[in-house]
């Protein structure tokens, strides 16, 4: 009888996790990322130093300061998915174009940090729906293709992100409205659900504002802050007391652990 009760309790707990793991109907309990190869095209933007790749649509700001560097790409509308794909990692290789693909170049690994906006004027409409397209930083493009190519066919697949250090939380706003940028996320890289808890509150579900910026109108000044983060493969991490009661707006806080 005891073993049956334990089994029932365990089953109920797993079902509860399955419910909690769902966010905006984007994920389900136990979902995995698709790591199969797909066809796309790639171009580049910005110069060799990557200046024009900063301050993108995912909200990461200075990609060097945030740890993403030049290993980044802007995604076409179909891949960007209204910002839900921000932080996802991809592996790409140049294919089927011996004139412009660099021989034995191998693959590159990048993080999605920006949107390649559609152009409905008819010219250079590579990022228009439903096309799968990567607008790479120039150094990443030159790793796999010749500069003069401009655009090349590629194969791509999703991979797990490997990040140094813990997940980081950048807190902005004012006492009546808080905006938190969640960055440096390992694993699937895509954050689908964020909850915040003050030392004097219960869990409060945050709403995606844009990219990987999450908002709440709860008054949390003077309370230590904890976070519960879910990624697109349904993994969840609890970040206890990330920011002490003396936290302030405009500061970044290290979650210490990562996916």
PDB file of C-alpha atoms in Angstrom:
ATOM      1  CA  UNK A   1       0.000   0.000   0.000  1.00  0.00           C
ATOM      2  CA  UNK A   2       2.860   2.397   0.879  1.00  0.00           C
ATOM      3  CA  UNK A   3       4.530   1.833  -2.478  1.00  0.00           C
ATOM      4  CA  UNK A   4       1.216   2.514  -4.262  1.00  0.00           C
ATOM      5  CA  UNK A   5       0.804   5.755  -2.343  1.00  0.00           C
ATOM      6  CA  UNK A   6       4.363   6.777  -3.231  1.00  0.00           C
ATOM      7  CA  UNK A   7       3.699   5.984  -6.893  1.00  0.00           C
ATOM      8  CA  UNK A   8       0.478   8.014  -6.851  1.00  0.00           C
ATOM      9  CA  UNK A   9       2.186  10.972  -5.207  1.00  0.00           C
ATOM     10  CA  UNK A  10       5.060  10.818  -7.679  1.00  0.00           C
ATOM     11  CA  UNK A  11       2.678  10.643 -10.640  1.00  0.00           C
ATOM     12  CA  UNK A  12       0.700  13.599  -9.341  1.00  0.00           C
ATOM     13  CA  UNK A  13       3.894  15.616  -8.885  1.00  0.00           C
ATOM     14  CA  UNK A  14       5.019  14.851 -12.452  1.00  0.00           C
ATOM     15  CA  UNK A  15       1.640  15.878 -13.838  1.00  0.00           C
ATOM     16  CA  UNK A  16       1.833  19.116 -11.857  1.00  0.00           C
ATOM     17  CA  UNK A  17       5.266  19.827 -13.329  1.00  0.00           C
ATOM     18  CA  UNK A  18       3.846  19.199 -16.764  1.00  0.00           C
ATOM     19  CA  UNK A  19       1.193  21.854 -16.181  1.00  0.00           C
ATOM     20  CA  UNK A  20       3.627  24.349 -14.667  1.00  0.00           C
ATOM     21  CA  UNK A  21       6.110  23.901 -17.474  1.00  0.00           C
ATOM     22  CA  UNK A  22       3.672  25.151 -20.109  1.00  0.00           C
ATOM     23  CA  UNK A  23       4.049  28.820 -21.101  1.00  0.00           C
ATOM     24  CA  UNK A  24       2.027  30.597 -23.799  1.00  0.00           C
ATOM     25  CA  UNK A  25       1.275  27.175 -25.365  1.00  0.00           C
ATOM     26  CA  UNK A  26       4.818  27.137 -26.751  1.00  0.00           C
ATOM     27  CA  UNK A  27       6.195  24.141 -24.867  1.00  0.00           C
ATOM     28  CA  UNK A  28       5.068  20.927 -23.243  1.00  0.00           C
ATOM     29  CA  UNK A  29       6.586  18.750 -20.540  1.00  0.00           C
ATOM     30  CA  UNK A  30       9.620  16.853 -21.835  1.00  0.00           C
ATOM     31  CA  UNK A  31       9.838  18.653 -25.190  1.00  0.00           C
ATOM     32  CA  UNK A  32      13.291  18.581 -26.853  1.00  0.00           C
ATOM     33  CA  UNK A  33      14.849  20.930 -29.336  1.00  0.00           C
ATOM     34  CA  UNK A  34      14.938  19.867 -32.996  1.00  0.00           C
ATOM     35  CA  UNK A  35      18.597  19.105 -33.801  1.00  0.00           C
ATOM     36  CA  UNK A  36      18.071  17.904 -37.393  1.00  0.00           C
ATOM     37  CA  UNK A  37      19.669  19.765 -40.321  1.00  0.00           C
ATOM     38  CA  UNK A  38      17.582  22.207 -42.383  1.00  0.00           C
ATOM     39  CA  UNK A  39      18.164  24.319 -45.516  1.00  0.00           C
ATOM     40  CA  UNK A  40      18.581  28.100 -45.354  1.00  0.00           C
ATOM     41  CA  UNK A  41      20.699  30.951 -46.721  1.00  0.00           C
ATOM     42  CA  UNK A  42      23.153  33.289 -45.026  1.00  0.00           C
ATOM     43  CA  UNK A  43      24.378  36.836 -45.590  1.00  0.00           C
ATOM     44  CA  UNK A  44      26.302  39.231 -43.334  1.00  0.00           C
ATOM     45  CA  UNK A  45      25.825  42.722 -41.928  1.00  0.00           C
ATOM     46  CA  UNK A  46      28.088  45.177 -40.203  1.00  0.00           C
ATOM     47  CA  UNK A  47      31.876  45.456 -40.520  1.00  0.00           C
ATOM     48  CA  UNK A  48      34.711  43.210 -39.435  1.00  0.00           C
ATOM     49  CA  UNK A  49      34.466  44.610 -35.884  1.00  0.00           C
ATOM     50  CA  UNK A  50      30.744  43.910 -35.574  1.00  0.00           C
ATOM     51  CA  UNK A  51      29.735  47.438 -34.632  1.00  0.00           C
ATOM     52  CA  UNK A  52      26.398  47.350 -36.460  1.00  0.00           C
ATOM     53  CA  UNK A  53      25.436  44.056 -34.828  1.00  0.00           C
ATOM     54  CA  UNK A  54      25.058  45.619 -31.374  1.00  0.00           C
ATOM     55  CA  UNK A  55      21.800  46.779 -29.735  1.00  0.00           C
ATOM     56  CA  UNK A  56      19.600  44.243 -31.557  1.00  0.00           C
ATOM     57  CA  UNK A  57      15.949  43.255 -31.311  1.00  0.00           C
ATOM     58  CA  UNK A  58      16.543  40.737 -28.529  1.00  0.00           C
ATOM     59  CA  UNK A  59      17.509  43.480 -26.082  1.00  0.00           C
ATOM     60  CA  UNK A  60      21.009  42.244 -25.247  1.00  0.00           C
ATOM     61  CA  UNK A  61      22.635  45.621 -25.911  1.00  0.00           C
ATOM     62  CA  UNK A  62      26.439  45.535 -26.171  1.00  0.00           C
ATOM     63  CA  UNK A  63      27.134  41.967 -27.233  1.00  0.00           C
ATOM     64  CA  UNK A  64      30.757  42.138 -26.124  1.00  0.00           C
ATOM     65  CA  UNK A  65      29.834  43.219 -22.600  1.00  0.00           C
ATOM     66  CA  UNK A  66      27.087  40.602 -22.419  1.00  0.00           C
ATOM     67  CA  UNK A  67      29.397  37.768 -23.463  1.00  0.00           C
ATOM     68  CA  UNK A  68      28.001  37.008 -26.935  1.00  0.00           C
ATOM     69  CA  UNK A  69      30.789  38.669 -28.922  1.00  0.00           C
ATOM     70  CA  UNK A  70      30.695  38.273 -32.698  1.00  0.00           C
ATOM     71  CA  UNK A  71      29.368  34.691 -32.685  1.00  0.00           C
ATOM     72  CA  UNK A  72      25.898  35.995 -33.437  1.00  0.00           C
ATOM     73  CA  UNK A  73      23.218  36.295 -36.116  1.00  0.00           C
ATOM     74  CA  UNK A  74      20.039  38.165 -36.936  1.00  0.00           C
ATOM     75  CA  UNK A  75      17.232  35.756 -37.834  1.00  0.00           C
ATOM     76  CA  UNK A  76      14.590  36.082 -40.517  1.00  0.00           C
ATOM     77  CA  UNK A  77      10.997  36.623 -39.416  1.00  0.00           C
ATOM     78  CA  UNK A  78      10.179  32.916 -39.734  1.00  0.00           C
ATOM     79  CA  UNK A  79      13.001  31.920 -37.386  1.00  0.00           C
ATOM     80  CA  UNK A  80      12.796  34.907 -35.025  1.00  0.00           C
ATOM     81  CA  UNK A  81       9.274  33.946 -33.915  1.00  0.00           C
ATOM     82  CA  UNK A  82       8.433  37.360 -32.427  1.00  0.00           C
ATOM     83  CA  UNK A  83      11.529  37.249 -30.245  1.00  0.00           C
ATOM     84  CA  UNK A  84      10.860  33.871 -28.664  1.00  0.00           C
ATOM     85  CA  UNK A  85      13.962  32.436 -30.364  1.00  0.00           C
ATOM     86  CA  UNK A  86      16.286  35.052 -28.850  1.00  0.00           C
ATOM     87  CA  UNK A  87      19.176  33.284 -27.149  1.00  0.00           C
ATOM     88  CA  UNK A  88      18.864  30.050 -29.150  1.00  0.00           C
ATOM     89  CA  UNK A  89      22.084  28.588 -30.530  1.00  0.00           C
ATOM     90  CA  UNK A  90      22.684  27.234 -34.017  1.00  0.00           C
ATOM     91  CA  UNK A  91      25.347  25.403 -35.974  1.00  0.00           C
ATOM     92  CA  UNK A  92      25.759  26.374 -39.654  1.00  0.00           C
ATOM     93  CA  UNK A  93      27.796  25.162 -42.602  1.00  0.00           C
ATOM     94  CA  UNK A  94      28.111  26.512 -46.146  1.00  0.00           C
ATOM     95  CA  UNK A  95      26.927  23.941 -48.708  1.00  0.00           C
ATOM     96  CA  UNK A  96      26.348  23.312 -52.416  1.00  0.00           C
ATOM     97  CA  UNK A  97      28.311  26.317 -53.669  1.00  0.00           C
ATOM     98  CA  UNK A  98      31.946  25.345 -54.391  1.00  0.00           C
ATOM     99  CA  UNK A  99      32.651  28.760 -55.897  1.00  0.00           C
ATOM    100  CA  UNK A 100      31.872  30.684 -52.714  1.00  0.00           C
ATOM    101  CA  UNK A 101      31.910  28.182 -49.836  1.00  0.00           C
ATOM    102  CA  UNK A 102      35.360  27.974 -48.257  1.00  0.00           C
ATOM    103  CA  UNK A 103      36.832  24.518 -48.632  1.00  0.00           C
ATOM    104  CA  UNK A 104      37.070  22.514 -45.407  1.00  0.00           C
ATOM    105  CA  UNK A 105      35.702  25.470 -43.447  1.00  0.00           C
ATOM    106  CA  UNK A 106      33.697  23.218 -41.178  1.00  0.00           C
ATOM    107  CA  UNK A 107      30.881  24.744 -39.147  1.00  0.00           C
ATOM    108  CA  UNK A 108      30.248  27.860 -37.087  1.00  0.00           C
ATOM    109  CA  UNK A 109      28.207  28.159 -33.915  1.00  0.00           C
ATOM    110  CA  UNK A 110      26.180  31.293 -33.241  1.00  0.00           C
ATOM    111  CA  UNK A 111      23.574  32.726 -30.876  1.00  0.00           C
ATOM    112  CA  UNK A 112      20.410  34.459 -32.100  1.00  0.00           C
ATOM    113  CA  UNK A 113      20.602  38.077 -30.931  1.00  0.00           C
ATOM    114  CA  UNK A 114      18.711  40.131 -33.523  1.00  0.00           C
ATOM    115  CA  UNK A 115      15.971  40.254 -36.155  1.00  0.00           C
ATOM    116  CA  UNK A 116      16.681  40.470 -39.881  1.00  0.00           C
ATOM    117  CA  UNK A 117      13.641  42.568 -40.846  1.00  0.00           C
ATOM    118  CA  UNK A 118      11.586  41.698 -43.936  1.00  0.00           C
ATOM    119  CA  UNK A 119      11.849  43.839 -47.040  1.00  0.00           C
ATOM    120  CA  UNK A 120       8.631  43.805 -49.026  1.00  0.00           C
ATOM    121  CA  UNK A 121      10.006  46.145 -51.684  1.00  0.00           C
ATOM    122  CA  UNK A 122      11.157  43.209 -53.803  1.00  0.00           C
ATOM    123  CA  UNK A 123      14.967  43.581 -53.636  1.00  0.00           C
ATOM    124  CA  UNK A 124      17.135  41.649 -51.171  1.00  0.00           C
ATOM    125  CA  UNK A 125      14.041  40.048 -49.688  1.00  0.00           C
ATOM    126  CA  UNK A 126      15.972  37.192 -48.134  1.00  0.00           C
ATOM    127  CA  UNK A 127      14.464  37.680 -44.688  1.00  0.00           C
ATOM    128  CA  UNK A 128      10.847  37.819 -45.841  1.00  0.00           C
ATOM    129  CA  UNK A 129       8.471  35.108 -44.589  1.00  0.00           C
ATOM    130  CA  UNK A 130       8.546  32.168 -44.935  1.00  0.00           C
ATOM    131  CA  UNK A 131      12.259  32.048 -45.766  1.00  0.00           C
ATOM    132  CA  UNK A 132      14.780  30.612 -43.310  1.00  0.00           C
ATOM    133  CA  UNK A 133      17.690  33.051 -43.255  1.00  0.00           C
ATOM    134  CA  UNK A 134      20.687  34.000 -41.090  1.00  0.00           C
ATOM    135  CA  UNK A 135      22.250  37.462 -41.319  1.00  0.00           C
ATOM    136  CA  UNK A 136      25.623  36.773 -39.717  1.00  0.00           C
ATOM    137  CA  UNK A 137      28.253  39.081 -38.319  1.00  0.00           C
ATOM    138  CA  UNK A 138      30.952  39.581 -40.953  1.00  0.00           C
ATOM    139  CA  UNK A 139      33.614  37.518 -39.108  1.00  0.00           C
ATOM    140  CA  UNK A 140      31.234  34.560 -38.861  1.00  0.00           C
ATOM    141  CA  UNK A 141      30.287  34.775 -42.547  1.00  0.00           C
ATOM    142  CA  UNK A 142      33.944  34.974 -43.622  1.00  0.00           C
ATOM    143  CA  UNK A 143      34.690  31.830 -41.639  1.00  0.00           C
ATOM    144  CA  UNK A 144      32.588  29.741 -44.016  1.00  0.00           C
ATOM    145  CA  UNK A 145      32.289  31.789 -47.245  1.00  0.00           C
ATOM    146  CA  UNK A 146      34.059  34.292 -49.481  1.00  0.00           C
ATOM    147  CA  UNK A 147      33.361  37.990 -48.980  1.00  0.00           C
ATOM    148  CA  UNK A 148      32.305  38.521 -52.597  1.00  0.00           C
ATOM    149  CA  UNK A 149      29.630  35.821 -52.366  1.00  0.00           C
ATOM    150  CA  UNK A 150      27.201  38.109 -50.561  1.00  0.00           C
ATOM    151  CA  UNK A 151      24.739  35.277 -49.985  1.00  0.00           C
ATOM    152  CA  UNK A 152      25.344  31.527 -49.742  1.00  0.00           C
ATOM    153  CA  UNK A 153      23.238  28.407 -49.161  1.00  0.00           C
ATOM    154  CA  UNK A 154      23.707  26.826 -45.735  1.00  0.00           C
ATOM    155  CA  UNK A 155      22.571  23.924 -43.639  1.00  0.00           C
ATOM    156  CA  UNK A 156      21.652  24.718 -40.044  1.00  0.00           C
ATOM    157  CA  UNK A 157      20.569  22.927 -36.918  1.00  0.00           C
ATOM    158  CA  UNK A 158      19.734  23.826 -33.341  1.00  0.00           C
ATOM    159  CA  UNK A 159      22.356  22.991 -30.733  1.00  0.00           C
ATOM    160  CA  UNK A 160      22.572  23.382 -26.982  1.00  0.00           C
ATOM    161  CA  UNK A 161      24.114  26.650 -25.824  1.00  0.00           C
ATOM    162  CA  UNK A 162      27.282  26.502 -23.752  1.00  0.00           C
ATOM    163  CA  UNK A 163      27.717  29.641 -21.638  1.00  0.00           C
ATOM    164  CA  UNK A 164      30.284  30.602 -19.018  1.00  0.00           C
ATOM    165  CA  UNK A 165      29.037  31.471 -15.559  1.00  0.00           C
ATOM    166  CA  UNK A 166      25.470  31.767 -14.366  1.00  0.00           C
ATOM    167  CA  UNK A 167      22.310  33.122 -15.949  1.00  0.00           C
ATOM    168  CA  UNK A 168      22.303  36.898 -15.534  1.00  0.00           C
ATOM    169  CA  UNK A 169      19.461  39.240 -14.680  1.00  0.00           C
ATOM    170  CA  UNK A 170      19.676  42.926 -15.661  1.00  0.00           C
ATOM    171  CA  UNK A 171      17.094  44.960 -13.738  1.00  0.00           C
ATOM    172  CA  UNK A 172      15.687  48.191 -15.186  1.00  0.00           C
ATOM    173  CA  UNK A 173      12.603  50.340 -14.629  1.00  0.00           C
ATOM    174  CA  UNK A 174      11.229  52.218 -11.647  1.00  0.00           C
ATOM    175  CA  UNK A 175       9.476  51.346  -8.368  1.00  0.00           C
ATOM    176  CA  UNK A 176       6.175  50.820 -10.200  1.00  0.00           C
ATOM    177  CA  UNK A 177       7.377  48.938 -13.288  1.00  0.00           C
ATOM    178  CA  UNK A 178      10.258  46.494 -13.545  1.00  0.00           C
ATOM    179  CA  UNK A 179      11.919  45.217 -16.729  1.00  0.00           C
ATOM    180  CA  UNK A 180      14.345  42.295 -16.416  1.00  0.00           C
ATOM    181  CA  UNK A 181      16.671  41.193 -19.209  1.00  0.00           C
ATOM    182  CA  UNK A 182      17.471  37.477 -18.861  1.00  0.00           C
ATOM    183  CA  UNK A 183      20.741  36.669 -20.633  1.00  0.00           C
ATOM    184  CA  UNK A 184      23.678  34.261 -20.818  1.00  0.00           C
ATOM    185  CA  UNK A 185      21.271  31.329 -20.808  1.00  0.00           C
ATOM    186  CA  UNK A 186      22.726  27.880 -21.490  1.00  0.00           C
ATOM    187  CA  UNK A 187      20.936  24.751 -22.669  1.00  0.00           C
ATOM    188  CA  UNK A 188      18.193  25.507 -25.178  1.00  0.00           C
ATOM    189  CA  UNK A 189      18.922  29.228 -24.722  1.00  0.00           C
ATOM    190  CA  UNK A 190      15.279  30.204 -25.312  1.00  0.00           C
ATOM    191  CA  UNK A 191      13.511  31.508 -22.223  1.00  0.00           C
ATOM    192  CA  UNK A 192       9.772  30.875 -22.381  1.00  0.00           C
ATOM    193  CA  UNK A 193       8.620  31.643 -18.850  1.00  0.00           C
ATOM    194  CA  UNK A 194       9.938  33.833 -16.008  1.00  0.00           C
ATOM    195  CA  UNK A 195       8.503  34.235 -12.516  1.00  0.00           C
ATOM    196  CA  UNK A 196       9.819  36.561  -9.836  1.00  0.00           C
ATOM    197  CA  UNK A 197       9.421  36.404  -6.060  1.00  0.00           C
ATOM    198  CA  UNK A 198      10.146  39.062  -3.488  1.00  0.00           C
ATOM    199  CA  UNK A 199      11.050  38.132   0.069  1.00  0.00           C
ATOM    200  CA  UNK A 200       7.565  39.309   1.112  1.00  0.00           C
ATOM    201  CA  UNK A 201       5.532  38.043  -1.871  1.00  0.00           C
ATOM    202  CA  UNK A 202       4.521  34.824  -3.540  1.00  0.00           C
ATOM    203  CA  UNK A 203       5.538  33.928  -7.074  1.00  0.00           C
ATOM    204  CA  UNK A 204       4.563  36.522  -9.701  1.00  0.00           C
ATOM    205  CA  UNK A 205       4.469  35.543 -13.360  1.00  0.00           C
ATOM    206  CA  UNK A 206       6.298  38.050 -15.558  1.00  0.00           C
ATOM    207  CA  UNK A 207       5.217  38.907 -19.112  1.00  0.00           C
ATOM    208  CA  UNK A 208       7.474  39.106 -22.120  1.00  0.00           C
ATOM    209  CA  UNK A 209       7.855  42.737 -23.171  1.00  0.00           C
ATOM    210  CA  UNK A 210      10.202  42.287 -26.137  1.00  0.00           C
ATOM    211  CA  UNK A 211      13.064  39.933 -26.975  1.00  0.00           C
ATOM    212  CA  UNK A 212      14.240  38.498 -23.675  1.00  0.00           C
ATOM    213  CA  UNK A 213      13.015  41.430 -21.575  1.00  0.00           C
ATOM    214  CA  UNK A 214      10.369  40.466 -19.019  1.00  0.00           C
ATOM    215  CA  UNK A 215       8.147  42.864 -17.077  1.00  0.00           C
ATOM    216  CA  UNK A 216       6.027  43.142 -13.973  1.00  0.00           C
ATOM    217  CA  UNK A 217       4.145  45.944 -12.272  1.00  0.00           C
ATOM    218  CA  UNK A 218       4.653  44.501  -8.796  1.00  0.00           C
ATOM    219  CA  UNK A 219       6.250  46.765  -6.175  1.00  0.00           C
ATOM    220  CA  UNK A 220       9.389  44.876  -5.112  1.00  0.00           C
ATOM    221  CA  UNK A 221      11.763  47.623  -3.950  1.00  0.00           C
ATOM    222  CA  UNK A 222      13.425  46.730  -0.643  1.00  0.00           C
ATOM    223  CA  UNK A 223      12.891  42.987  -1.033  1.00  0.00           C
ATOM    224  CA  UNK A 224      15.410  40.336  -2.020  1.00  0.00           C
ATOM    225  CA  UNK A 225      14.545  38.839  -5.414  1.00  0.00           C
ATOM    226  CA  UNK A 226      14.391  35.231  -6.604  1.00  0.00           C
ATOM    227  CA  UNK A 227      13.611  33.974 -10.106  1.00  0.00           C
ATOM    228  CA  UNK A 228      12.132  30.833 -11.646  1.00  0.00           C
ATOM    229  CA  UNK A 229      13.112  30.427 -15.311  1.00  0.00           C
ATOM    230  CA  UNK A 230      11.772  27.911 -17.833  1.00  0.00           C
ATOM    231  CA  UNK A 231      13.400  27.249 -21.211  1.00  0.00           C
ATOM    232  CA  UNK A 232      11.872  25.862 -24.410  1.00  0.00           C
ATOM    233  CA  UNK A 233      12.931  22.289 -23.624  1.00  0.00           C
ATOM    234  CA  UNK A 234      10.827  22.513 -20.438  1.00  0.00           C
ATOM    235  CA  UNK A 235      13.798  22.662 -18.093  1.00  0.00           C
ATOM    236  CA  UNK A 236      13.388  24.929 -15.072  1.00  0.00           C
ATOM    237  CA  UNK A 237      15.865  26.499 -12.693  1.00  0.00           C
ATOM    238  CA  UNK A 238      15.229  28.251  -9.389  1.00  0.00           C
ATOM    239  CA  UNK A 239      17.521  31.194  -8.641  1.00  0.00           C
ATOM    240  CA  UNK A 240      17.313  31.918  -4.930  1.00  0.00           C
ATOM    241  CA  UNK A 241      17.922  35.456  -3.643  1.00  0.00           C
ATOM    242  CA  UNK A 242      19.763  36.548  -6.786  1.00  0.00           C
ATOM    243  CA  UNK A 243      19.526  40.185  -5.699  1.00  0.00           C
ATOM    244  CA  UNK A 244      19.654  41.226  -2.055  1.00  0.00           C
ATOM    245  CA  UNK A 245      17.169  43.624  -0.493  1.00  0.00           C
ATOM    246  CA  UNK A 246      19.476  46.524  -1.373  1.00  0.00           C
ATOM    247  CA  UNK A 247      19.330  45.846  -5.138  1.00  0.00           C
ATOM    248  CA  UNK A 248      18.968  48.846  -7.461  1.00  0.00           C
ATOM    249  CA  UNK A 249      17.740  49.572 -10.979  1.00  0.00           C
ATOM    250  CA  UNK A 250      20.353  49.609 -13.720  1.00  0.00           C
ATOM    251  CA  UNK A 251      22.371  46.782 -12.175  1.00  0.00           C
ATOM    252  CA  UNK A 252      23.089  43.210 -13.324  1.00  0.00           C
ATOM    253  CA  UNK A 253      22.918  40.210 -10.994  1.00  0.00           C
ATOM    254  CA  UNK A 254      24.537  36.791 -11.413  1.00  0.00           C
ATOM    255  CA  UNK A 255      22.283  33.776 -10.882  1.00  0.00           C
ATOM    256  CA  UNK A 256      25.404  31.625 -10.160  1.00  0.00           C
ATOM    257  CA  UNK A 257      23.955  28.535 -11.913  1.00  0.00           C
ATOM    258  CA  UNK A 258      23.011  27.768 -15.507  1.00  0.00           C
ATOM    259  CA  UNK A 259      21.112  25.281 -17.636  1.00  0.00           C
TER     260      UNK A 259
END
